Amino acid sequence: MTTRWGEFQGRIEDDRLVTGQGAYVADLALPGMAFGVVVRSQVAHATLTRVDTTAAVAHPGVLAVLTAADLAADGVGDFPANANLTRSDGSKAFQARRPVLARDRVRMVGEPVAFVVAETQAAAEAAAELVVVETDDLPVVMDHFAARNTGSTKVWPEAADNAAFVWRKGDMAAARATTATAPHVVRLSSHVSRVAAMTLEPRGCVGEVDADGRLVLYASNQSPHILKSAIASLMKVAPDKVRVIARDVGGSFGMKSGAYPEDLLVLVATRRLNRPVRWISDRRESFLSDDHGRDISFEGELALDKDGKFQALALSFACNIGGIAGVYRIPQIAAEVTGVYTNTGLNAPYRGAGRPEATYALERLIDIAARELGIDPFELRLRNLVPPSAMPYDTGFVFTYDCGEFEGTMRGVADLADRAGFAARRADATRRGMLLGLGMANPIEVAAGPFTKVRSDTTRIDVHTDGTATLYAGSMSTGQGIETTLTDLVAKQLGLPREAIRYEAGDTDDLVDGRGNGGSGAIAVGGAATLQAAQKVIATAKTLAAELLEAKLDDIDFKDGRFPLRGTNRSVSLADVARLAERKSPAGLTETAVFLPPAVTFPNGSHMCEVEVDPETGVVRIVRYAIVEDIGTVLNETLAFGQIQGGVAMGVGQALGELIVYDGDSGQLMTGSFMDYQMPRAEDVPQVHLRTRPVPTKVNPLGAKGVGEAGTVGSLVATVNAVCNALEPYGIAHLEMPLTPARVWTAIEAAKAARG
């Protein structure tokens, strides 16, 4: 299946967005709206001795200055710990409950200490400078290895070894025993760097109290129903007293998936002042206050027999990560993950959420094994694949794959990337004084979860008397084009033009529950719910059509938005049956469907990245990038390809440049702007050559597996593998990301010096 770029009608939402008619939080201007600014800690670790708001309160235009004492008086709780796991000795892990505003102690630069609300943004900013925050500095611990050392600074006194939790899966002793006696063992200690999501639209929120006394939050958030539940819990109010509205959201990538302190602060302020309150982050504040991603260190061992067949995989991770076995047969897999407290900013799910990190560990080990054994990396992967005949395949490690044809994707990407011609291209690069490298990866991810915990989605469709329909979707878009995909799905099912369908999402008043966005489940789960809702509309409408036509239900057909009576030229339209439904009930013709998948899905694919490295400067240029992807049934190729292209950009960006850096002594953020944080530019991102090779899943009626994270999961390691392959002539087997020109050049010069 190849690209057909000319067939797409265009995204429904684009005209609205590019003409300035979007409904982003920062566009909202409510009558009487006040403006909030967060006062943040300027130190990474300290005892908080005094917060003096006197001067700030007296500043002209200031309406309120909130501190932790004010939140306590209002009964606002602390953020709960999400990791209900155990420690290394099996005892229950300490549950670190994070306050909305710091009290007693601050634990990172940027932690909220106070919230200033004023009549204007300028007044709030000026008053925030007048808040006096007095602290007694404490030693910082910034590295998660150092944090585990005896005598290191304790981020939370209750966690003496700074271990938040330890998660284990598989028989580590057995895996280690195999690696100790196997004919070949490769080992790698590496780090997946810390990065920032840096969404096009920064975070923001506006709070108000509606006419019914409910707390209403307009938010830039990908999961409104989850946010609603969190707000109700933290503010100790009934869920029906909270409404969350997230209209247009300009990117999320997991970073906007939960509640943040600012969400609570604007609601506390609006309840106290009885007027709307707004907080909008600027880009510098985003670096400090948005949750970061990745920052995973690992030690891995891969055991192979004399024929290069995988025997065991043992992985130890430090930080918070999920595990996955890859597309390979590995008889023994064991992993342990230790979450570690430090004085850095918080980490949260970031596009792929564990799968890029786990895939990176496995696919780097395979490349190193191929190098050490003298086996072609492509051939080594090929001989260890899980065959289609083994499906469903129990990995023996968390997941059971329901379907997949991994060899087909591998051979397909070799053809698409012209792997056969690589040797000639490398020879030509050598003549030009350049280094050419080819790297690959076979990523597989778990989607429509999170992980093994499937979550339902809800869709409602209302058909109106004018023949139009409104789709209320529990799955919402944060830029992926979901509005277009779900609208087209309903239009096709109901036989209506897409212009006749109005898409609504992101308002918790519309549906009892909704999945929101995340985990590549919008189509696999939300699309399935939408399909079922449309089918229920047609079934109900057929009954009404039979009544209008005074015929038996079995004689009613449905085609192109009309219900013909079989064997006659008589028919009625959807508008006709909607009018009858409205006469029968005020609700009219409306149907709701809730879809809960029986299992998660496993999108998978093969990536090949070809890079050219200039040994004189260390500059890396991606010259080819090819992917063959199995995302199940493809509803819209153009949007799917766009998602994969965007995912590749994020993986490549991290591999080649992106890096959050803290000063190890002071805990200060060193990369707090785009002057310091290297975002990929258009010239850094390759044009991906892509084919889809669908193997539809049976766990949902559409056969869709998910696409949102596919590009990122494979591109990070495929790019690193390609650069390391290019550097092989210098004897460089591994290089840590990001592979900046300085880092690559330094490694080359060190290799030259070592050779004399």
Short mmCIF file of N, CA, C and O in Angstrom, two decimals, residues 333-392:
data_model
loop_
_atom_site.label_atom_id
_atom_site.label_comp_id
_atom_site.label_asym_id
_atom_site.label_seq_id
_atom_site.Cartn_x
_atom_site.Cartn_y
_atom_site.Cartn_z
N ILE A 333 13.17 -13.08 29.32
CA ILE A 333 13.25 -11.63 29.42
C ILE A 333 12.98 -11.24 30.87
O ILE A 333 12.02 -11.72 31.49
N ALA A 334 13.82 -10.38 31.39
CA ALA A 334 13.61 -9.87 32.75
C ALA A 334 13.99 -8.41 32.78
O ALA A 334 14.95 -7.99 32.12
N ALA A 335 13.24 -7.64 33.51
CA ALA A 335 13.52 -6.21 33.61
C ALA A 335 13.14 -5.71 34.99
O ALA A 335 12.24 -6.25 35.64
N GLU A 336 13.85 -4.71 35.41
CA GLU A 336 13.48 -4.02 36.64
C GLU A 336 13.61 -2.52 36.40
O GLU A 336 14.50 -2.07 35.69
N VAL A 337 12.68 -1.78 36.97
CA VAL A 337 12.63 -0.33 36.80
C VAL A 337 12.62 0.29 38.19
O VAL A 337 11.77 -0.05 39.02
N THR A 338 13.53 1.20 38.42
CA THR A 338 13.58 1.91 39.70
C THR A 338 13.28 3.38 39.44
O THR A 338 13.99 4.05 38.69
N GLY A 339 12.21 3.86 40.05
CA GLY A 339 11.89 5.28 39.98
C GLY A 339 12.67 6.01 41.06
O GLY A 339 12.66 5.60 42.23
N VAL A 340 13.36 7.06 40.68
CA VAL A 340 14.28 7.74 41.60
C VAL A 340 13.90 9.21 41.75
O VAL A 340 13.64 9.90 40.76
N TYR A 341 13.86 9.67 43.01
CA TYR A 341 13.61 11.08 43.28
C TYR A 341 14.89 11.89 43.10
O TYR A 341 15.97 11.49 43.55
N THR A 342 14.78 13.04 42.42
CA THR A 342 15.89 14.00 42.31
C THR A 342 15.30 15.39 42.42
O THR A 342 14.08 15.57 42.56
N ASN A 343 16.16 16.40 42.36
CA ASN A 343 15.70 17.79 42.42
C ASN A 343 15.55 18.40 41.03
O ASN A 343 15.72 19.61 40.84
N THR A 344 15.24 17.59 40.05
CA THR A 344 14.92 18.07 38.71
C THR A 344 13.42 18.25 38.57
O THR A 344 12.65 17.88 39.46
N GLY A 345 12.99 18.79 37.43
CA GLY A 345 11.57 18.92 37.16
C GLY A 345 10.90 17.57 37.02
O GLY A 345 11.57 16.53 36.87
N LEU A 346 9.59 17.59 37.06
CA LEU A 346 8.84 16.34 37.01
C LEU A 346 8.88 15.73 35.62
O LEU A 346 8.96 16.43 34.62
N ASN A 347 8.81 14.41 35.58
CA ASN A 347 8.72 13.68 34.32
C ASN A 347 7.31 13.13 34.14
O ASN A 347 6.65 12.77 35.13
N ALA A 348 6.87 13.04 32.90
CA ALA A 348 5.53 12.55 32.60
C ALA A 348 5.59 11.80 31.28
O ALA A 348 6.61 11.80 30.59
N PRO A 349 4.50 11.13 30.90
CA PRO A 349 4.48 10.46 29.59
C PRO A 349 4.77 11.44 28.47
O PRO A 349 4.25 12.56 28.46
N TYR A 350 5.61 11.02 27.54
CA TYR A 350 5.96 11.83 26.38
C TYR A 350 5.93 10.91 25.17
O TYR A 350 6.38 9.78 25.25
N ARG A 351 5.41 11.34 24.11
CA ARG A 351 5.08 10.56 22.92
C ARG A 351 5.77 9.19 22.85
O ARG A 351 6.95 9.08 22.56
N GLY A 352 5.01 8.15 23.11
CA GLY A 352 5.53 6.80 23.15
C GLY A 352 5.59 6.24 24.56
O GLY A 352 5.38 5.05 24.78
N ALA A 353 5.91 7.11 25.53
CA ALA A 353 5.84 6.80 26.95
C ALA A 353 6.39 5.43 27.32
O ALA A 353 5.66 4.54 27.73
N GLY A 354 7.67 5.25 27.19
CA GLY A 354 8.30 3.99 27.56
C GLY A 354 8.70 3.13 26.39
O GLY A 354 9.72 2.44 26.43
N ARG A 355 7.90 3.15 25.33
CA ARG A 355 8.23 2.32 24.17
C ARG A 355 9.48 2.79 23.44
O ARG A 355 10.31 1.97 23.06
N PRO A 356 9.69 4.12 23.23
CA PRO A 356 10.95 4.52 22.60
C PRO A 356 12.16 4.13 23.43
O PRO A 356 13.19 3.73 22.89
N GLU A 357 12.05 4.24 24.76
CA GLU A 357 13.17 3.90 25.63
C GLU A 357 13.48 2.41 25.59
O GLU A 357 14.65 2.00 25.48
N ALA A 358 12.44 1.58 25.70
CA ALA A 358 12.65 0.14 25.67
C ALA A 358 13.15 -0.32 24.30
O ALA A 358 14.03 -1.18 24.20
N THR A 359 12.58 0.26 23.25
CA THR A 359 13.02 -0.07 21.89
C THR A 359 14.46 0.35 21.67
O THR A 359 15.25 -0.37 21.03
N TYR A 360 14.83 1.49 22.21
CA TYR A 360 16.20 1.96 22.10
C TYR A 360 17.16 0.96 22.73
O TYR A 360 18.20 0.59 22.14
N ALA A 361 16.85 0.50 23.94
CA ALA A 361 17.73 -0.44 24.63
C ALA A 361 17.90 -1.72 23.83
O ALA A 361 19.02 -2.21 23.62
N LEU A 362 16.80 -2.30 23.38
CA LEU A 362 16.86 -3.58 22.66
C LEU A 362 17.54 -3.44 21.31
O LEU A 362 18.43 -4.24 20.96
N GLU A 363 17.17 -2.42 20.54
CA GLU A 363 17.71 -2.30 19.18
C GLU A 363 19.17 -1.85 19.17
O GLU A 363 19.91 -2.20 18.24
N ARG A 364 19.62 -1.13 20.19
CA ARG A 364 21.05 -0.83 20.27
C ARG A 364 21.84 -2.09 20.63
O ARG A 364 22.93 -2.34 20.09
N LEU A 365 21.32 -2.89 21.55
CA LEU A 365 21.99 -4.15 21.90
C LEU A 365 22.12 -5.06 20.69
O LEU A 365 23.16 -5.70 20.49
N ILE A 366 21.09 -5.09 19.85
CA ILE A 366 21.14 -5.94 18.66
C ILE A 366 22.22 -5.46 17.69
O ILE A 366 22.99 -6.26 17.14
N ASP A 367 22.31 -4.16 17.49
CA ASP A 367 23.34 -3.64 16.59
C ASP A 367 24.74 -3.94 17.12
O ASP A 367 25.65 -4.28 16.35
N ILE A 368 24.93 -3.78 18.42
CA ILE A 368 26.24 -4.07 19.01
C ILE A 368 26.56 -5.56 18.89
O ILE A 368 27.70 -5.95 18.59
N ALA A 369 25.55 -6.41 19.10
CA ALA A 369 25.75 -7.85 18.94
C ALA A 369 26.14 -8.19 17.51
O ALA A 369 27.04 -9.01 17.27
N ALA A 370 25.47 -7.58 16.54
CA ALA A 370 25.79 -7.84 15.14
C ALA A 370 27.23 -7.44 14.83
O ALA A 370 27.96 -8.16 14.14
N ARG A 371 27.65 -6.33 15.37
CA ARG A 371 29.03 -5.85 15.15
C ARG A 371 30.04 -6.83 15.75
O ARG A 371 31.03 -7.19 15.11
N GLU A 372 29.78 -7.26 16.99
CA GLU A 372 30.73 -8.13 17.67
C GLU A 372 30.77 -9.53 17.07
O GLU A 372 31.82 -10.18 17.06
N LEU A 373 29.64 -10.01 16.55
CA LEU A 373 29.59 -11.34 15.98
C LEU A 373 29.92 -11.36 14.49
O LEU A 373 30.02 -12.44 13.89
N GLY A 374 30.04 -10.19 13.89
CA GLY A 374 30.32 -10.13 12.46
C GLY A 374 29.15 -10.56 11.60
O GLY A 374 29.33 -11.09 10.50
N ILE A 375 27.94 -10.33 12.09
CA ILE A 375 26.72 -10.68 11.36
C ILE A 375 26.06 -9.39 10.89
O ILE A 375 26.04 -8.38 11.61
N ASP A 376 25.53 -9.39 9.70
CA ASP A 376 24.81 -8.23 9.20
C ASP A 376 23.64 -7.92 10.14
O ASP A 376 22.87 -8.82 10.50
N PRO A 377 23.50 -6.66 10.58
CA PRO A 377 22.41 -6.32 11.51
C PRO A 377 21.03 -6.69 10.98
O PRO A 377 20.15 -7.07 11.77
N PHE A 378 20.84 -6.56 9.68
CA PHE A 378 19.55 -6.93 9.07
C PHE A 378 19.33 -8.42 9.21
O PHE A 378 18.25 -8.87 9.61
N GLU A 379 20.35 -9.22 8.90
CA GLU A 379 20.24 -10.67 8.97
C GLU A 379 20.03 -11.14 10.41
O GLU A 379 19.24 -12.05 10.67
N LEU A 380 20.71 -10.52 11.36
CA LEU A 380 20.55 -10.92 12.76
C LEU A 380 19.12 -10.70 13.23
O LEU A 380 18.55 -11.54 13.94
N ARG A 381 18.55 -9.59 12.85
CA ARG A 381 17.16 -9.34 13.22
C ARG A 381 16.23 -10.35 12.53
O ARG A 381 15.31 -10.88 13.14
N LEU A 382 16.50 -10.59 11.25
CA LEU A 382 15.62 -11.46 10.48
C LEU A 382 15.54 -12.86 11.08
O LEU A 382 14.46 -13.45 11.16
N ARG A 383 16.67 -13.39 11.52
CA ARG A 383 16.67 -14.76 12.02
C ARG A 383 16.04 -14.90 13.41
O ARG A 383 15.84 -16.02 13.88
N ASN A 384 15.74 -13.78 14.05
CA ASN A 384 15.16 -13.84 15.39
C ASN A 384 13.71 -13.35 15.47
O ASN A 384 13.15 -13.24 16.56
N LEU A 385 13.10 -13.07 14.32
CA LEU A 385 11.74 -12.54 14.33
C LEU A 385 10.71 -13.58 14.78
O LEU A 385 10.87 -14.78 14.56
N VAL A 386 9.65 -13.07 15.38
CA VAL A 386 8.47 -13.90 15.65
C VAL A 386 7.74 -14.11 14.33
O VAL A 386 7.37 -13.13 13.67
N PRO A 387 7.50 -15.36 13.89
CA PRO A 387 6.82 -15.58 12.61
C PRO A 387 5.31 -15.43 12.74
O PRO A 387 4.76 -15.56 13.84
N PRO A 388 4.62 -15.16 11.64
CA PRO A 388 3.16 -15.05 11.68
C PRO A 388 2.49 -16.32 12.22
O PRO A 388 1.44 -16.24 12.86
N SER A 389 3.11 -17.47 11.98
CA SER A 389 2.52 -18.74 12.42
C SER A 389 2.47 -18.86 13.94
O SER A 389 1.73 -19.68 14.48
N ALA A 390 3.26 -18.02 14.63
CA ALA A 390 3.28 -18.08 16.10
C ALA A 390 2.19 -17.23 16.74
O ALA A 390 2.04 -17.24 17.96
N MET A 391 1.45 -16.48 15.93
CA MET A 391 0.41 -15.59 16.47
C MET A 391 -0.84 -16.37 16.86
O MET A 391 -1.24 -17.28 16.16
N PRO A 392 -1.48 -15.99 17.98
CA PRO A 392 -1.06 -14.97 18.93
C PRO A 392 0.19 -15.42 19.70
O PRO A 392 0.31 -16.60 20.05
#
